[in-house]
C-alpha cells in the first residue's frame, strides 16, 4: 500500500470517528474507545473498500450496528 493510500485511510477513519462522536454527542476520544472496544473500527478497517464508497453517515450507522450487536449501549 502506498503512503498516499495509508494517509487516505487514516483521514477517512478520523472523519468517521468524528462523525460518530457528533452523532452520539460524545467526545472524539470516547467515540474512539467505544468503537475500538466493540469492533466498530475493526469493521471499518476490514470493509474499507466498500465503506469508503458510501456516505459517512452510512459508515456511522454500520459501525453503530456492529457495536450494538456486541453489547454497545448507544442507540441508533
Coordinates of N, CA, C and O in Angstrom, one line a residue:
X1 N 0.8 -1.2 0.0 CA 0.0 0.0 0.0 C 0.9 1.2 0.0 O 1.9 1.3 0.7
X2 N 0.5 2.2 -0.8 CA 1.3 3.4 -0.9 C 1.1 4.3 0.3 O 0.2 4.2 1.0
X3 N 2.1 5.2 0.5 CA 2.0 6.2 1.6 C 0.7 7.0 1.4 O 0.0 7.3 2.4
X4 N 0.4 7.4 0.2 CA -0.9 8.2 0.0 C -2.1 7.4 0.4 O -3.0 8.0 1.0
X5 N -2.2 6.1 0.0 CA -3.3 5.3 0.4 C -3.4 5.2 1.9 O -4.5 5.3 2.5
X6 N -2.3 5.0 2.6 CA -2.3 5.0 4.0 C -2.9 6.2 4.6 O -3.7 6.2 5.5
X7 N -2.4 7.4 4.1 CA -2.9 8.7 4.6 C -4.4 8.9 4.3 O -5.1 9.4 5.2
X8 N -4.8 8.4 3.1 CA -6.3 8.5 2.8 C -7.1 7.7 3.8 O -8.2 8.1 4.2
X9 N -6.6 6.5 4.1 CA -7.3 5.6 5.1 C -7.4 6.3 6.5 O -8.4 6.3 7.1
X10 N -6.3 6.8 6.9 CA -6.2 7.4 8.2 C -7.2 8.6 8.3 O -7.9 8.8 9.2
X11 N -7.2 9.4 7.2 CA -8.1 10.6 7.2 C -9.5 10.1 7.2 O -10.4 10.7 7.9
X12 N -9.8 9.0 6.5 CA -11.2 8.5 6.5 C -11.6 8.0 7.8 O -12.7 8.3 8.3
X13 N -10.7 7.3 8.5 CA -11.0 6.8 9.8 C -11.3 7.9 10.8 O -12.2 7.9 11.6
X14 N -10.4 8.9 10.8 CA -10.6 10.1 11.6 C -11.9 10.8 11.4 O -12.6 11.1 12.3
X15 N -12.3 10.9 10.1 CA -13.6 11.5 9.7 C -14.7 10.7 10.3 O -15.7 11.3 10.8
X16 N -14.7 9.4 10.1 CA -15.7 8.5 10.6 C -15.9 8.6 12.1 O -17.0 8.6 12.7
X17 N -14.7 8.6 12.8 CA -14.8 8.7 14.3 C -15.4 10.0 14.7 O -16.3 10.0 15.6
X18 N -15.0 11.1 14.1 CA -15.6 12.4 14.4 C -17.1 12.4 14.1 O -17.9 13.0 14.9
X19 N -17.5 11.8 13.0 CA -18.9 11.8 12.7 C -19.7 11.0 13.7 O -20.8 11.3 14.1
X20 N -19.1 9.9 14.1 CA -19.7 9.0 15.1 C -19.9 9.8 16.4 O -20.9 9.7 17.0
X21 N -18.8 10.5 16.8 CA -18.9 11.3 18.0 C -20.0 12.3 18.0 O -20.8 12.5 18.9
X22 N -20.1 13.0 16.8 CA -21.1 14.0 16.6 C -22.5 13.4 16.7 O -23.4 14.0 17.3
X23 N -22.7 12.3 16.1 CA -24.0 11.6 16.0 C -24.5 11.3 17.4 O -25.7 11.4 17.7
X24 N -23.6 10.9 18.3 CA -24.0 10.5 19.6 C -23.6 11.5 20.7 O -23.7 11.2 21.9
X25 N -23.2 12.7 20.3 CA -22.9 13.7 21.3 C -21.9 13.3 22.4 O -22.1 13.5 23.6
X26 N -20.8 12.7 21.9 CA -19.7 12.3 22.8 C -18.4 12.8 22.2 O -18.4 13.3 21.1
X27 N -17.4 12.8 23.0 CA -16.1 13.3 22.5 C -15.5 12.4 21.5 O -15.8 11.2 21.4
X28 N -14.6 12.9 20.7 CA -13.8 12.0 19.8 C -13.1 10.9 20.5 O -13.1 9.8 20.0
X29 N -12.5 11.2 21.6 CA -11.8 10.2 22.4 C -12.8 9.1 22.9 O -12.5 7.9 22.8
X30 N -14.0 9.5 23.4 CA -15.0 8.5 23.8 C -15.4 7.6 22.6 O -15.6 6.4 22.7
X31 N -15.6 8.3 21.5 CA -16.0 7.5 20.3 C -15.0 6.5 19.9 O -15.3 5.4 19.6
X32 N -13.7 7.0 19.9 CA -12.6 6.1 19.5 C -12.6 4.8 20.5 O -12.5 3.7 20.0
X33 N -12.7 5.1 21.8 CA -12.6 4.0 22.7 C -13.8 3.0 22.6 O -13.6 1.8 22.6
X34 N -15.0 3.6 22.4 CA -16.2 2.8 22.2 C -16.0 1.9 20.9 O -16.3 0.7 21.0
X35 N -15.7 2.5 19.8 CA -15.5 1.8 18.5 C -14.4 0.8 18.6 O -14.6 -0.3 18.0
X36 N -13.3 1.1 19.2 CA -12.2 0.2 19.4 C -12.6 -1.0 20.2 O -12.4 -2.2 19.9
X37 N -13.3 -0.8 21.3 CA -13.7 -1.9 22.3 C -14.7 -2.8 21.7 O -14.7 -4.0 22.0
X38 N -15.6 -2.3 20.9 CA -16.7 -3.1 20.4 C -16.6 -3.5 18.9 O -17.6 -4.0 18.4
X39 N -15.5 -3.3 18.3 CA -15.3 -3.8 17.0 C -15.7 -2.9 15.8 O -15.6 -3.3 14.7
X40 N -16.1 -1.7 16.1 CA -16.5 -0.8 15.1 C -15.4 -0.4 14.2 O -15.5 -0.3 12.9
X41 N -14.2 -0.1 14.8 CA -13.1 0.2 14.0 C -12.5 -0.9 13.2 O -12.1 -0.8 12.0
X42 N -12.5 -2.1 13.7 CA -12.1 -3.3 13.0 C -13.0 -3.5 11.8 O -12.6 -3.9 10.7
X43 N -14.3 -3.3 12.0 CA -15.3 -3.5 10.9 C -14.9 -2.5 9.8 O -14.9 -2.8 8.6
X44 N -14.7 -1.2 10.2 CA -14.4 -0.2 9.2 C -13.1 -0.5 8.4 O -13.0 -0.4 7.2
X45 N -12.1 -1.0 9.2 CA -10.8 -1.4 8.6 C -11.0 -2.6 7.6 O -10.6 -2.5 6.5
X46 N -11.7 -3.6 8.0 CA -11.9 -4.8 7.2 C -12.8 -4.5 6.0 O -12.7 -5.2 5.0
X47 N -13.7 -3.5 6.1 CA -14.6 -3.2 5.0 C -14.4 -1.9 4.3 O -15.3 -1.3 3.7
X48 N -13.2 -1.4 4.4 CA -12.8 -0.1 3.9 C -13.1 0.0 2.4 O -13.7 1.0 2.0
X49 N -12.8 -1.0 1.6 CA -13.1 -0.9 0.2 C -14.5 -0.6 -0.2 O -14.8 0.1 -1.1
X50 N -15.4 -1.1 0.6 CA -16.8 -0.8 0.4 C -17.2 0.5 1.1 O -17.9 1.3 0.5
X51 N -16.9 0.6 2.3 CA -17.4 1.7 3.2 C -17.0 3.0 2.6 O -17.8 4.0 2.7
X52 N -15.8 3.2 2.1 CA -15.3 4.5 1.6 C -16.0 4.9 0.4 O -15.9 6.1 0.0
X53 N -16.8 4.0 -0.3 CA -17.6 4.4 -1.4 C -19.0 4.9 -1.1 O -19.7 5.3 -1.9
X54 N -19.3 4.7 0.2 CA -20.6 5.1 0.7 C -20.5 6.4 1.5 O -19.4 7.0 1.7
X55 N -21.6 6.9 2.0 CA -21.6 8.2 2.7 C -21.0 7.9 4.1 O -21.0 6.8 4.6
X56 N -20.5 9.0 4.7 CA -20.0 8.9 6.1 C -21.1 8.5 7.0 O -20.9 7.7 8.0
X57 N -22.3 8.9 6.8 CA -23.5 8.6 7.6 C -23.7 7.0 7.6 O -24.1 6.4 8.6
X58 N -23.5 6.5 6.4 CA -23.7 5.0 6.3 C -22.6 4.3 7.1 O -22.9 3.3 7.8
X59 N -21.4 4.8 7.0 CA -20.4 4.2 7.8 C -20.7 4.3 9.3 O -20.5 3.3 10.1
X60 N -21.2 5.4 9.8 CA -21.5 5.6 11.2 C -22.6 4.6 11.6 O -22.6 4.0 12.6
X61 N -23.7 4.5 10.7 CA -24.7 3.5 11.0 C -24.2 2.1 11.0 O -24.6 1.3 11.9
X62 N -23.4 1.7 10.1 CA -22.8 0.4 10.0 C -22.0 0.1 11.3 O -22.1 -1.0 11.9
X63 N -21.1 1.0 11.6 CA -20.3 0.8 12.8 C -21.2 0.7 14.1 O -20.9 -0.1 15.0
X64 N -22.2 1.5 14.1 CA -23.1 1.5 15.3 C -23.8 0.2 15.4 O -24.0 -0.4 16.5
X65 N -24.2 -0.4 14.3 CA -24.9 -1.7 14.3 C -24.0 -2.8 14.8 O -24.4 -3.6 15.6
X66 N -22.7 -2.8 14.3 CA -21.8 -3.7 14.8 C -21.6 -3.6 16.3 O -21.5 -4.7 17.0
X67 N -21.4 -2.4 16.8 CA -21.2 -2.2 18.2 C -22.4 -2.7 19.0 O -22.2 -3.3 20.1
X68 N -23.6 -2.4 18.5 CA -24.8 -2.8 19.3 C -24.9 -4.3 19.3 O -25.3 -4.9 20.4
X69 N -24.5 -5.0 18.3 CA -24.5 -6.5 18.3 C -23.5 -7.0 19.3 O -23.7 -8.2 19.8
X70 N -22.5 -6.3 19.6 CA -21.5 -6.7 20.6 C -21.7 -6.1 22.0 O -20.8 -6.0 22.8
X71 N -22.9 -5.6 22.2 CA -23.3 -5.1 23.6 C -23.2 -3.6 23.8 O -23.3 -3.1 24.9
X72 N -23.0 -2.9 22.7 CA -22.9 -1.4 22.8 C -24.2 -0.8 23.3 O -25.3 -1.3 22.9
X73 N -24.1 0.3 24.0 CA -25.3 0.9 24.6 C -25.8 2.1 23.8 O -26.9 2.5 24.1
X74 N -25.0 2.6 22.9 CA -25.5 3.8 22.1 C -26.6 3.3 21.1 O -26.4 2.3 20.4
X75 N -27.7 4.0 21.1 CA -28.8 3.6 20.2 C -28.7 4.4 18.9 O -28.5 5.6 18.9
X76 N -29.0 3.7 17.8 CA -29.0 4.4 16.5 C -30.3 5.1 16.4 O -31.2 5.4 16.2

